mmCIF file with all atom_site columns, C-alpha atoms in Angstrom:
data_model
loop_
_atom_site.group_PDB
_atom_site.id
_atom_site.type_symbol
_atom_site.label_atom_id
_atom_site.label_alt_id
_atom_site.label_comp_id
_atom_site.label_asym_id
_atom_site.label_entity_id
_atom_site.label_seq_id
_atom_site.pdbx_PDB_ins_code
_atom_site.Cartn_x
_atom_site.Cartn_y
_atom_site.Cartn_z
_atom_site.occupancy
_atom_site.B_iso_or_equiv
_atom_site.pdbx_formal_charge
_atom_site.auth_seq_id
_atom_site.auth_comp_id
_atom_site.auth_asym_id
_atom_site.auth_atom_id
_atom_site.pdbx_PDB_model_num
ATOM 1   C CA . MET O 1 1   ? 12.663  -15.423 40.394 1.00 63.00 ? 1   MET O CA 1
ATOM 2   C CA . LEU O 1 2   ? 8.826   -15.031 40.638 1.00 64.00 ? 2   LEU O CA 1
ATOM 3   C CA . MET O 1 3   ? 9.132   -11.227 40.575 1.00 65.00 ? 3   MET O CA 1
ATOM 4   C CA . MET O 1 4   ? 11.396  -11.348 37.560 1.00 70.00 ? 4   MET O CA 1
ATOM 5   C CA . LEU O 1 5   ? 9.113   -13.634 35.595 1.00 74.00 ? 5   LEU O CA 1
ATOM 6   C CA . LEU O 1 6   ? 6.040   -11.508 36.416 1.00 73.00 ? 6   LEU O CA 1
ATOM 7   C CA . VAL O 1 7   ? 7.669   -8.220  35.427 1.00 74.00 ? 7   VAL O CA 1
ATOM 8   C CA . VAL O 1 8   ? 9.163   -9.701  32.162 1.00 77.00 ? 8   VAL O CA 1
ATOM 9   C CA . LEU O 1 9   ? 5.781   -11.250 31.226 1.00 81.00 ? 9   LEU O CA 1
ATOM 10  C CA . VAL O 1 10  ? 4.005   -7.860  31.762 1.00 79.00 ? 10  VAL O CA 1
ATOM 11  C CA . VAL O 1 11  ? 6.552   -5.901  29.727 1.00 78.00 ? 11  VAL O CA 1
ATOM 12  C CA . SER O 1 12  ? 6.827   -8.419  26.829 1.00 83.00 ? 12  SER O CA 1
ATOM 13  C CA . GLY O 1 13  ? 3.038   -9.008  27.004 1.00 86.00 ? 13  GLY O CA 1
ATOM 14  C CA . ALA O 1 14  ? 2.534   -5.319  26.200 1.00 85.00 ? 14  ALA O CA 1
ATOM 15  C CA . LEU O 1 15  ? 3.892   -6.007  22.720 1.00 87.00 ? 15  LEU O CA 1
ATOM 16  C CA . ILE O 1 16  ? 1.383   -8.870  22.176 1.00 91.00 ? 16  ILE O CA 1
ATOM 17  C CA . ILE O 1 17  ? -1.551  -6.816  23.534 1.00 91.00 ? 17  ILE O CA 1
ATOM 18  C CA . GLY O 1 18  ? -0.516  -3.811  21.458 1.00 88.00 ? 18  GLY O CA 1
ATOM 19  C CA . ALA O 1 19  ? -0.130  -5.906  18.214 1.00 89.00 ? 19  ALA O CA 1
ATOM 20  C CA . ALA O 1 20  ? -3.588  -7.478  18.776 1.00 92.00 ? 20  ALA O CA 1
ATOM 21  C CA . TRP O 1 21  ? -5.108  -4.025  19.150 1.00 89.00 ? 21  TRP O CA 1
ATOM 22  C CA . GLY O 1 22  ? -3.367  -2.823  16.028 1.00 86.00 ? 22  GLY O CA 1
ATOM 23  C CA . VAL O 1 23  ? -4.218  -5.918  13.966 1.00 89.00 ? 23  VAL O CA 1
ATOM 24  C CA . TYR O 1 24  ? -7.703  -6.821  15.184 1.00 89.00 ? 24  TYR O CA 1
ATOM 25  C CA . GLY O 1 25  ? -8.996  -3.726  17.077 1.00 85.00 ? 25  GLY O CA 1
ATOM 26  C CA . LYS O 1 26  ? -10.027 -0.277  15.969 1.00 81.00 ? 26  LYS O CA 1
ATOM 27  C CA . LEU O 1 27  ? -7.203  2.224   16.064 1.00 75.00 ? 27  LEU O CA 1
ATOM 28  C CA . GLY O 1 28  ? -7.955  5.604   14.627 1.00 81.00 ? 28  GLY O CA 1
ATOM 29  C CA . THR O 1 29  ? -5.198  7.537   12.881 1.00 82.00 ? 29  THR O CA 1
ATOM 30  C CA . ARG O 1 30  ? -5.178  10.382  15.403 1.00 87.00 ? 30  ARG O CA 1
ATOM 31  C CA . THR O 1 31  ? -5.301  7.883   18.347 1.00 86.00 ? 31  THR O CA 1
ATOM 32  C CA . GLU O 1 32  ? -2.380  6.094   16.946 1.00 81.00 ? 32  GLU O CA 1
ATOM 33  C CA . SER O 1 33  ? -0.505  9.402   16.487 1.00 87.00 ? 33  SER O CA 1
ATOM 34  C CA . PHE O 1 34  ? -1.194  10.471  20.052 1.00 90.00 ? 34  PHE O CA 1
ATOM 35  C CA . LEU O 1 35  ? -0.095  7.131   21.518 1.00 85.00 ? 35  LEU O CA 1
ATOM 36  C CA . VAL O 1 36  ? 3.045   6.973   19.474 1.00 83.00 ? 36  VAL O CA 1
ATOM 37  C CA . ALA O 1 37  ? 3.952   10.531  20.584 1.00 90.00 ? 37  ALA O CA 1
ATOM 38  C CA . LEU O 1 38  ? 3.118   9.542   24.167 1.00 88.00 ? 38  LEU O CA 1
ATOM 39  C CA . ALA O 1 39  ? 5.596   6.556   23.901 1.00 83.00 ? 39  ALA O CA 1
ATOM 40  C CA . GLY O 1 40  ? 8.240   8.924   22.341 1.00 87.00 ? 40  GLY O CA 1
ATOM 41  C CA . GLY O 1 41  ? 7.952   11.346  25.258 1.00 89.00 ? 41  GLY O CA 1
ATOM 42  C CA . ALA O 1 42  ? 8.328   8.536   27.805 1.00 83.00 ? 42  ALA O CA 1
ATOM 43  C CA . LEU O 1 43  ? 11.485  7.225   25.938 1.00 81.00 ? 43  LEU O CA 1
ATOM 44  C CA . LEU O 1 44  ? 13.065  10.733  26.121 1.00 86.00 ? 44  LEU O CA 1
ATOM 45  C CA . VAL O 1 45  ? 13.148  10.339  29.863 1.00 84.00 ? 45  VAL O CA 1
ATOM 46  C CA . SER O 1 46  ? 14.132  6.652   29.889 1.00 76.00 ? 46  SER O CA 1
ATOM 47  C CA . VAL O 1 47  ? 17.111  7.182   27.447 1.00 82.00 ? 47  VAL O CA 1
ATOM 48  C CA . VAL O 1 48  ? 18.664  9.779   29.755 1.00 85.00 ? 48  VAL O CA 1
ATOM 49  C CA . ASN O 1 49  ? 17.706  8.693   33.258 1.00 79.00 ? 49  ASN O CA 1
ATOM 50  C CA . GLU O 1 50  ? 17.828  4.953   32.884 1.00 73.00 ? 50  GLU O CA 1
ATOM 51  C CA . MET O 1 51  ? 20.540  4.385   30.282 1.00 75.00 ? 51  MET O CA 1
ATOM 52  C CA . ILE O 1 52  ? 23.004  7.246   29.730 1.00 85.00 ? 52  ILE O CA 1
ATOM 53  C CA . GLU O 1 53  ? 23.079  8.884   33.191 1.00 84.00 ? 53  GLU O CA 1
ATOM 54  C CA . PRO O 1 54  ? 23.799  5.661   35.107 1.00 77.00 ? 54  PRO O CA 1
ATOM 55  C CA . ALA O 1 55  ? 26.514  4.864   32.626 1.00 78.00 ? 55  ALA O CA 1
ATOM 56  C CA . LEU O 1 56  ? 28.374  8.087   33.347 1.00 84.00 ? 56  LEU O CA 1
ATOM 57  C CA . GLU O 1 57  ? 28.771  7.045   36.985 1.00 81.00 ? 57  GLU O CA 1
ATOM 58  C CA . THR O 1 58  ? 30.898  4.068   36.015 1.00 78.00 ? 58  THR O CA 1
ATOM 59  C CA . GLN O 1 59  ? 32.194  4.844   32.534 1.00 79.00 ? 59  GLN O CA 1
ATOM 60  C CA . THR O 1 60  ? 34.233  7.688   31.031 1.00 85.00 ? 60  THR O CA 1
ATOM 61  C CA . PRO O 1 61  ? 32.178  9.968   28.824 1.00 89.00 ? 61  PRO O CA 1
ATOM 62  C CA . TRP O 1 62  ? 34.120  8.920   25.797 1.00 91.00 ? 62  TRP O CA 1
ATOM 63  C CA . ILE O 1 63  ? 33.264  5.247   26.144 1.00 89.00 ? 63  ILE O CA 1
ATOM 64  C CA . ALA O 1 64  ? 29.648  6.003   26.924 1.00 90.00 ? 64  ALA O CA 1
ATOM 65  C CA . ALA O 1 65  ? 29.480  8.277   23.841 1.00 93.00 ? 65  ALA O CA 1
ATOM 66  C CA . ALA O 1 66  ? 31.054  5.551   21.639 1.00 94.00 ? 66  ALA O CA 1
ATOM 67  C CA . SER O 1 67  ? 28.444  3.058   22.823 1.00 91.00 ? 67  SER O CA 1
ATOM 68  C CA . VAL O 1 68  ? 25.650  5.476   22.175 1.00 92.00 ? 68  VAL O CA 1
ATOM 69  C CA . LEU O 1 69  ? 26.941  6.216   18.638 1.00 95.00 ? 69  LEU O CA 1
ATOM 70  C CA . ALA O 1 70  ? 27.326  2.429   17.956 1.00 93.00 ? 70  ALA O CA 1
ATOM 71  C CA . GLY O 1 71  ? 23.795  1.754   18.848 1.00 87.00 ? 71  GLY O CA 1
ATOM 72  C CA . ALA O 1 72  ? 22.573  4.689   16.680 1.00 90.00 ? 72  ALA O CA 1
ATOM 73  C CA . GLY O 1 73  ? 24.708  3.471   13.827 1.00 91.00 ? 73  GLY O CA 1
ATOM 74  C CA . VAL O 1 74  ? 23.410  -0.120  13.933 1.00 86.00 ? 74  VAL O CA 1
ATOM 75  C CA . PHE O 1 75  ? 19.853  1.130   13.993 1.00 82.00 ? 75  PHE O CA 1
ATOM 76  C CA . VAL O 1 76  ? 20.417  3.559   11.033 1.00 86.00 ? 76  VAL O CA 1
ATOM 77  C CA . PHE O 1 77  ? 22.250  0.899   9.043  1.00 87.00 ? 77  PHE O CA 1
ATOM 78  C CA . PHE O 1 78  ? 19.439  -1.668  9.314  1.00 80.00 ? 78  PHE O CA 1
ATOM 79  C CA . ASP O 1 79  ? 16.691  0.920   8.876  1.00 76.00 ? 79  ASP O CA 1
ATOM 80  C CA . ALA O 1 80  ? 18.319  2.138   5.709  1.00 80.00 ? 80  ALA O CA 1
ATOM 81  C CA . LEU O 1 81  ? 18.353  -1.553  4.425  1.00 76.00 ? 81  LEU O CA 1
ATOM 82  C CA . LEU O 1 82  ? 14.570  -1.695  5.100  1.00 68.00 ? 82  LEU O CA 1
ATOM 83  C CA . ASP O 1 83  ? 14.154  1.523   3.056  1.00 69.00 ? 83  ASP O CA 1
ATOM 84  C CA . LYS O 1 84  ? 15.867  -0.018  0.127  1.00 66.00 ? 84  LYS O CA 1
ATOM 85  C CA . ASP O 1 85  ? 13.854  -3.214  0.079  1.00 58.00 ? 85  ASP O CA 1
ATOM 86  C CA . LYS O 1 86  ? 10.309  -1.836  0.763  1.00 53.00 ? 86  LYS O CA 1
ATOM 87  C CA . ASP O 1 87  ? 8.258   1.109   1.731  1.00 51.00 ? 87  ASP O CA 1
ATOM 88  C CA . SER O 1 88  ? 9.593   2.134   5.049  1.00 50.00 ? 88  SER O CA 1
ATOM 89  C CA . ASP O 1 89  ? 6.077   3.353   6.178  1.00 53.00 ? 89  ASP O CA 1
ATOM 90  C CA . ASP O 1 90  ? 4.648   -0.118  6.583  1.00 58.00 ? 90  ASP O CA 1
ATOM 91  C CA . GLY O 1 91  ? 5.472   -0.509  10.319 1.00 62.00 ? 91  GLY O CA 1
ATOM 92  C CA . ALA O 1 92  ? 8.636   -2.494  9.845  1.00 67.00 ? 92  ALA O CA 1
ATOM 93  C CA . GLY O 1 93  ? 10.621  0.402   11.074 1.00 66.00 ? 93  GLY O CA 1
ATOM 94  C CA . LEU O 1 94  ? 8.883   0.404   14.441 1.00 64.00 ? 94  LEU O CA 1
ATOM 95  C CA . LEU O 1 95  ? 9.344   -3.350  14.727 1.00 73.00 ? 95  LEU O CA 1
ATOM 96  C CA . LEU O 1 96  ? 13.063  -2.794  14.015 1.00 72.00 ? 96  LEU O CA 1
ATOM 97  C CA . SER O 1 97  ? 13.251  -0.056  16.584 1.00 67.00 ? 97  SER O CA 1
ATOM 98  C CA . ILE O 1 98  ? 11.518  -2.262  19.273 1.00 72.00 ? 98  ILE O CA 1
ATOM 99  C CA . THR O 1 99  ? 13.948  -5.058  18.448 1.00 78.00 ? 99  THR O CA 1
ATOM 100 C CA . LEU O 1 100 ? 17.249  -3.086  18.312 1.00 71.00 ? 100 LEU O CA 1
ATOM 101 C CA . ASP O 1 101 ? 16.597  -1.019  21.391 1.00 64.00 ? 101 ASP O CA 1
ATOM 102 C CA . GLY O 1 102 ? 14.411  -3.592  23.098 1.00 69.00 ? 102 GLY O CA 1
ATOM 103 C CA . VAL O 1 103 ? 17.053  -6.389  23.347 1.00 76.00 ? 103 VAL O CA 1
ATOM 104 C CA . PRO O 1 104 ? 19.772  -4.512  25.332 1.00 68.00 ? 104 PRO O CA 1
ATOM 105 C CA . GLU O 1 105 ? 17.018  -2.456  27.161 1.00 67.00 ? 105 GLU O CA 1
ATOM 106 C CA . ASN O 1 106 ? 15.429  -5.712  28.427 1.00 73.00 ? 106 ASN O CA 1
ATOM 107 C CA . LEU O 1 107 ? 18.902  -7.116  29.225 1.00 72.00 ? 107 LEU O CA 1
ATOM 108 C CA . ALA O 1 108 ? 19.242  -4.022  31.403 1.00 67.00 ? 108 ALA O CA 1
ATOM 109 C CA . LEU O 1 109 ? 15.788  -4.648  32.880 1.00 67.00 ? 109 LEU O CA 1
ATOM 110 C CA . GLY O 1 110 ? 16.861  -8.113  33.951 1.00 74.00 ? 110 GLY O CA 1
ATOM 111 C CA . VAL O 1 111 ? 20.067  -6.762  35.411 1.00 67.00 ? 111 VAL O CA 1
ATOM 112 C CA . ALA O 1 112 ? 18.227  -3.982  37.257 1.00 64.00 ? 112 ALA O CA 1
ATOM 113 C CA . MET O 1 113 ? 15.963  -6.605  38.971 1.00 67.00 ? 113 MET O CA 1
ATOM 114 C CA . ILE O 1 114 ? 19.007  -8.191  40.696 1.00 62.00 ? 114 ILE O CA 1
ATOM 115 C CA . GLY O 1 115 ? 18.698  -6.901  44.255 1.00 56.00 ? 115 GLY O CA 1
ATOM 116 C CA . ALA O 1 116 ? 16.357  -4.046  43.311 1.00 55.00 ? 116 ALA O CA 1
ATOM 117 C CA . GLY O 1 117 ? 13.295  -3.129  45.392 1.00 59.00 ? 117 GLY O CA 1
ATOM 118 C CA . PRO O 1 118 ? 9.728   -3.404  44.007 1.00 63.00 ? 118 PRO O CA 1
ATOM 119 C CA . GLU O 1 119 ? 9.431   0.354   43.496 1.00 61.00 ? 119 GLU O CA 1
ATOM 120 C CA . GLU O 1 120 ? 12.656  0.530   41.393 1.00 59.00 ? 120 GLU O CA 1
ATOM 121 C CA . VAL O 1 121 ? 11.601  -2.448  39.299 1.00 64.00 ? 121 VAL O CA 1
ATOM 122 C CA . ALA O 1 122 ? 8.091   -0.974  38.789 1.00 66.00 ? 122 ALA O CA 1
ATOM 123 C CA . ALA O 1 123 ? 9.556   2.419   37.601 1.00 63.00 ? 123 ALA O CA 1
ATOM 124 C CA . LEU O 1 124 ? 11.787  0.797   34.962 1.00 63.00 ? 124 LEU O CA 1
ATOM 125 C CA . ALA O 1 125 ? 9.265   -1.772  33.870 1.00 70.00 ? 125 ALA O CA 1
ATOM 126 C CA . GLY O 1 126 ? 6.537   0.804   33.657 1.00 71.00 ? 126 GLY O CA 1
ATOM 127 C CA . SER O 1 127 ? 8.540   3.037   31.399 1.00 68.00 ? 127 SER O CA 1
ATOM 128 C CA . ILE O 1 128 ? 9.316   0.230   28.994 1.00 71.00 ? 128 ILE O CA 1
ATOM 129 C CA . LEU O 1 129 ? 5.644   -0.918  29.017 1.00 76.00 ? 129 LEU O CA 1
ATOM 130 C CA . LEU O 1 130 ? 4.484   2.658   28.370 1.00 72.00 ? 130 LEU O CA 1
ATOM 131 C CA . SER O 1 131 ? 6.578   2.730   25.237 1.00 73.00 ? 131 SER O CA 1
ATOM 132 C CA . ASN O 1 132 ? 5.966   -0.871  23.925 1.00 78.00 ? 132 ASN O CA 1
ATOM 133 C CA . LEU O 1 133 ? 2.183   -0.883  23.895 1.00 83.00 ? 133 LEU O CA 1
ATOM 134 C CA . PRO O 1 134 ? 1.442   1.991   21.603 1.00 79.00 ? 134 PRO O CA 1
ATOM 135 C CA . GLU O 1 135 ? 4.506   1.284   19.392 1.00 76.00 ? 135 GLU O CA 1
ATOM 136 C CA . ALA O 1 136 ? 3.312   -2.241  18.805 1.00 84.00 ? 136 ALA O CA 1
ATOM 137 C CA . ALA O 1 137 ? -0.260  -1.146  18.103 1.00 85.00 ? 137 ALA O CA 1
ATOM 138 C CA . GLY O 1 138 ? 0.799   1.538   15.613 1.00 80.00 ? 138 GLY O CA 1
ATOM 139 C CA . GLY O 1 139 ? 3.410   -0.698  13.936 1.00 80.00 ? 139 GLY O CA 1
ATOM 140 C CA . ALA O 1 140 ? 1.186   -3.740  13.654 1.00 85.00 ? 140 ALA O CA 1
ATOM 141 C CA . LYS O 1 141 ? -1.623  -1.594  12.207 1.00 84.00 ? 141 LYS O CA 1
ATOM 142 C CA . GLU O 1 142 ? 0.685   -0.123  9.505  1.00 80.00 ? 142 GLU O CA 1
ATOM 143 C CA . MET O 1 143 ? 2.034   -3.512  8.518  1.00 83.00 ? 143 MET O CA 1
ATOM 144 C CA . VAL O 1 144 ? -1.513  -4.834  7.866  1.00 85.00 ? 144 VAL O CA 1
ATOM 145 C CA . ALA O 1 145 ? -2.362  -1.637  5.958  1.00 82.00 ? 145 ALA O CA 1
ATOM 146 C CA . GLY O 1 146 ? 0.845   -2.214  3.897  1.00 79.00 ? 146 GLY O CA 1
ATOM 147 C CA . GLY O 1 147 ? -0.514  -5.523  2.745  1.00 82.00 ? 147 GLY O CA 1
ATOM 148 C CA . ARG O 1 148 ? 0.814   -8.150  5.123  1.00 84.00 ? 148 ARG O CA 1
ATOM 149 C CA . LYS O 1 149 ? -1.611  -10.775 6.433  1.00 89.00 ? 149 LYS O CA 1
ATOM 150 C CA . PRO O 1 150 ? -3.008  -10.005 10.010 1.00 90.00 ? 150 PRO O CA 1
ATOM 151 C CA . ARG O 1 151 ? -2.033  -13.429 11.221 1.00 91.00 ? 151 ARG O CA 1
ATOM 152 C CA . SER O 1 152 ? 1.546   -13.195 10.137 1.00 88.00 ? 152 SER O CA 1
ATOM 153 C CA . VAL O 1 153 ? 1.896   -9.666  11.488 1.00 88.00 ? 153 VAL O CA 1
ATOM 154 C CA . PHE O 1 154 ? 0.529   -10.832 14.934 1.00 92.00 ? 154 PHE O CA 1
ATOM 155 C CA . LEU O 1 155 ? 2.876   -13.822 14.943 1.00 90.00 ? 155 LEU O CA 1
ATOM 156 C CA . LEU O 1 156 ? 5.836   -11.548 14.005 1.00 87.00 ? 156 LEU O CA 1
ATOM 157 C CA . TRP O 1 157 ? 5.184   -9.181  16.925 1.00 88.00 ? 157 TRP O CA 1
ATOM 158 C CA . SER O 1 158 ? 4.532   -12.186 19.277 1.00 90.00 ? 158 SER O CA 1
ATOM 159 C CA . GLY O 1 159 ? 7.887   -13.632 18.275 1.00 89.00 ? 159 GLY O CA 1
ATOM 160 C CA . THR O 1 160 ? 9.618   -10.272 19.058 1.00 87.00 ? 160 THR O CA 1
ATOM 161 C CA . ALA O 1 161 ? 7.853   -10.326 22.472 1.00 89.00 ? 161 ALA O CA 1
ATOM 162 C CA . LEU O 1 162 ? 9.330   -13.777 23.088 1.00 89.00 ? 162 LEU O CA 1
ATOM 163 C CA . LEU O 1 163 ? 12.786  -12.554 22.043 1.00 87.00 ? 163 LEU O CA 1
ATOM 164 C CA . LEU O 1 164 ? 12.582  -9.685  24.533 1.00 84.00 ? 164 LEU O CA 1
ATOM 165 C CA . PHE O 1 165 ? 11.372  -12.012 27.247 1.00 86.00 ? 165 PHE O CA 1
ATOM 166 C CA . VAL O 1 166 ? 14.464  -14.200 26.716 1.00 87.00 ? 166 VAL O CA 1
ATOM 167 C CA . ALA O 1 167 ? 16.660  -11.048 26.744 1.00 83.00 ? 167 ALA O CA 1
ATOM 168 C CA . ALA O 1 168 ? 15.296  -9.906  30.141 1.00 81.00 ? 168 ALA O CA 1
ATOM 169 C CA . ALA O 1 169 ? 15.614  -13.381 31.559 1.00 83.00 ? 169 ALA O CA 1
ATOM 170 C CA . ALA O 1 170 ? 19.169  -13.670 30.348 1.00 82.00 ? 170 ALA O CA 1
ATOM 171 C CA . GLY O 1 171 ? 20.049  -10.292 31.840 1.00 78.00 ? 171 GLY O CA 1
ATOM 172 C CA . ASN O 1 172 ? 18.739  -11.402 35.200 1.00 77.00 ? 172 ASN O CA 1
ATOM 173 C CA . ILE O 1 173 ? 20.232  -14.940 35.239 1.00 80.00 ? 173 ILE O CA 1
ATOM 174 C CA . LEU O 1 174 ? 23.303  -14.812 33.112 1.00 78.00 ? 174 LEU O CA 1
ATOM 175 C CA . LEU O 1 175 ? 24.654  -11.281 33.704 1.00 74.00 ? 175 LEU O CA 1
ATOM 176 C CA . GLU O 1 176 ? 24.707  -11.360 37.506 1.00 72.00 ? 176 GLU O CA 1
ATOM 177 C CA . GLY O 1 177 ? 28.316  -10.504 38.499 1.00 74.00 ? 177 GLY O CA 1
ATOM 178 C CA . VAL O 1 178 ? 29.362  -9.170  35.124 1.00 73.00 ? 178 VAL O CA 1
ATOM 179 C CA . ALA O 1 179 ? 31.617  -6.127  35.251 1.00 76.00 ? 179 ALA O CA 1
ATOM 180 C CA . PRO O 1 180 ? 29.662  -2.877  35.477 1.00 76.00 ? 180 PRO O CA 1
ATOM 181 C CA . ALA O 1 181 ? 31.555  -1.524  32.435 1.00 80.00 ? 181 ALA O CA 1
ATOM 182 C CA . TRP O 1 182 ? 29.959  -4.140  30.150 1.00 80.00 ? 182 TRP O CA 1
ATOM 183 C CA . LEU O 1 183 ? 26.461  -3.464  31.608 1.00 76.00 ? 183 LEU O CA 1
ATOM 184 C CA . THR O 1 184 ? 26.731  0.254   31.068 1.00 79.00 ? 184 THR O CA 1
ATOM 185 C CA . ALA O 1 185 ? 27.913  -0.314  27.535 1.00 82.00 ? 185 ALA O CA 1
ATOM 186 C CA . ILE O 1 186 ? 24.746  -2.374  26.922 1.00 78.00 ? 186 ILE O CA 1
ATOM 187 C CA . ARG O 1 187 ? 22.622  0.433   28.258 1.00 76.00 ? 187 ARG O CA 1
ATOM 188 C CA . CYS O 1 188 ? 24.385  3.034   26.152 1.00 85.00 ? 188 CYS O CA 1
ATOM 189 C CA . PHE O 1 189 ? 24.039  0.978   23.055 1.00 84.00 ? 189 PHE O CA 1
ATOM 190 C CA . ALA O 1 190 ? 20.344  0.692   23.704 1.00 78.00 ? 190 ALA O CA 1
ATOM 191 C CA . ALA O 1 191 ? 20.219  4.482   24.256 1.00 83.00 ? 191 ALA O CA 1
ATOM 192 C CA . GLY O 1 192 ? 21.743  5.108   20.830 1.00 87.00 ? 192 GLY O CA 1
ATOM 193 C CA . ALA O 1 193 ? 19.275  2.875   19.161 1.00 82.00 ? 193 ALA O CA 1
ATOM 194 C CA . VAL O 1 194 ? 16.380  4.565   21.017 1.00 81.00 ? 194 VAL O CA 1
ATOM 195 C CA . ILE O 1 195 ? 17.629  8.045   20.014 1.00 88.00 ? 195 ILE O CA 1
ATOM 196 C CA . ALA O 1 196 ? 17.845  7.070   16.355 1.00 87.00 ? 196 ALA O CA 1
ATOM 197 C CA . SER O 1 197 ? 14.477  5.454   16.398 1.00 82.00 ? 197 SER O CA 1
ATOM 198 C CA . LEU O 1 198 ? 12.884  8.540   17.913 1.00 87.00 ? 198 LEU O CA 1
ATOM 199 C CA . ALA O 1 199 ? 14.372  10.729  15.162 1.00 89.00 ? 199 ALA O CA 1
ATOM 200 C CA . ILE O 1 200 ? 13.669  8.360   12.275 1.00 84.00 ? 200 ILE O CA 1
ATOM 201 C CA . GLU O 1 201 ? 10.511  6.396   13.170 1.00 77.00 ? 201 GLU O CA 1
ATOM 202 C CA . VAL O 1 202 ? 8.631   7.562   16.306 1.00 82.00 ? 202 VAL O CA 1
ATOM 203 C CA . PHE O 1 203 ? 8.151   11.363  16.124 1.00 90.00 ? 203 PHE O CA 1
ATOM 204 C CA . PRO O 1 204 ? 7.875   11.579  12.231 1.00 88.00 ? 204 PRO O CA 1
ATOM 205 C CA . ARG O 1 205 ? 5.176   8.880   12.401 1.00 80.00 ? 205 ARG O CA 1
ATOM 206 C CA . ALA O 1 206 ? 3.281   10.654  15.217 1.00 86.00 ? 206 ALA O CA 1
ATOM 207 C CA . TYR O 1 207 ? 3.225   13.938  13.325 1.00 89.00 ? 207 TYR O CA 1
ATOM 208 C CA . ARG O 1 208 ? 2.648   12.703  9.772  1.00 84.00 ? 208 ARG O CA 1
ATOM 209 C CA . GLU O 1 209 ? -1.048  13.855  9.934  1.00 83.00 ? 209 GLU O CA 1
ATOM 210 C CA . LYS O 1 210 ? 0.189   17.278  11.027 1.00 90.00 ? 210 LYS O CA 1
ATOM 211 C CA . TRP O 1 211 ? -1.945  17.088  14.093 1.00 91.00 ? 211 TRP O CA 1
ATOM 212 C CA . HIS O 1 212 ? -0.341  19.484  16.638 1.00 94.00 ? 212 HIS O CA 1
ATOM 213 C CA . MET O 1 213 ? -1.792  17.719  19.701 1.00 95.00 ? 213 MET O CA 1
ATOM 214 C CA . VAL O 1 214 ? 0.905   15.134  19.427 1.00 94.00 ? 214 VAL O CA 1
ATOM 215 C CA . GLY O 1 215 ? 3.174   17.792  21.003 1.00 95.00 ? 215 GLY O CA 1
ATOM 216 C CA . ILE O 1 216 ? 0.925   17.642  24.087 1.00 96.00 ? 216 ILE O CA 1
ATOM 217 C CA . ALA O 1 217 ? 1.082   13.857  23.913 1.00 93.00 ? 217 ALA O CA 1
ATOM 218 C CA . ALA O 1 218 ? 4.827   13.822  23.916 1.00 93.00 ? 218 ALA O CA 1
ATOM 219 C CA . ALA O 1 219 ? 4.827   16.141  26.913 1.00 95.00 ? 219 ALA O CA 1
ATOM 220 C CA . LEU O 1 220 ? 2.437   13.856  28.745 1.00 93.00 ? 220 LEU O CA 1
ATOM 221 C CA . GLY O 1 221 ? 4.717   10.916  27.990 1.00 88.00 ? 221 GLY O CA 1
ATOM 222 C CA . VAL O 1 222 ? 7.523   12.820  29.705 1.00 90.00 ? 222 VAL O CA 1
ATOM 223 C CA . ILE O 1 223 ? 5.345   13.547  32.678 1.00 90.00 ? 223 ILE O CA 1
ATOM 224 C CA . PHE O 1 224 ? 4.197   9.900   33.114 1.00 85.00 ? 224 PHE O CA 1
ATOM 225 C CA . ALA O 1 225 ? 7.824   8.685   32.755 1.00 81.00 ? 225 ALA O CA 1
ATOM 226 C CA . PHE O 1 226 ? 8.883   11.131  35.477 1.00 83.00 ? 226 PHE O CA 1
ATOM 227 C CA . MET O 1 227 ? 6.103   9.926   37.712 1.00 82.00 ? 227 MET O CA 1
ATOM 228 C CA . LEU O 1 228 ? 7.269   6.361   37.228 1.00 74.00 ? 228 LEU O CA 1
ATOM 229 C CA . GLU O 1 229 ? 10.824  7.475   37.999 1.00 71.00 ? 229 GLU O CA 1
ATOM 230 C CA . GLY O 1 230 ? 9.512   9.010   41.297 1.00 69.00 ? 230 GLY O CA 1
ATOM 231 C CA . LEU O 1 231 ? 8.215   5.517   42.293 1.00 60.00 ? 231 LEU O CA 1
ATOM 232 C CA . GLY O 1 232 ? 11.764  4.231   42.312 1.00 55.00 ? 232 GLY O CA 1
ATOM 233 C CA . ALA O 1 233 ? 13.209  7.258   44.106 1.00 54.00 ? 233 ALA O CA 1
#
């Protein structure tokens, strides 16, 4: 239980630290682009190795594919609603992506901690943390730049961190003993939301300044994620 609380606090706390950096700290445009691309590269590895690939060991490809499409569809639907209501470039899209892929992802994190060794937990938690920190920093900065009050932005991201904390704790406590088919469906749903957010929010945001070094940043994110995966091997 202590290990679970510590890991969940670190992962969820990354959102609060990132939001504080984006709202109250100095975050240059190119630094933001580099960090967001870094997070996107890490998510590329996580979506395959931690979500889809394990699902194929216990699910048929058709069910896994349907869950992935469902996750992508839900993300696209809500992101489109945001576009109708306001300028989609105010950071709200990144907050949506953190929430839609983060809830099932943190449920999976909580499940993964059941009976897992320290190295495996560190690999999964590190991958999530690596993506949460820069996305929260960039998203919070854009929301303030879009006219929202700094305090309300920080509280909004802190509330999201609390939601993801509850999701991970629920995964660890409530989903123990649940059929593997349901757990893999949760992971595949998260994978679909991650894939959609990468295409719509993450990589376009990273490259909007047309700075080609973000390609290197994305590759570094992949490398870091693979290194974290190696810890759990």
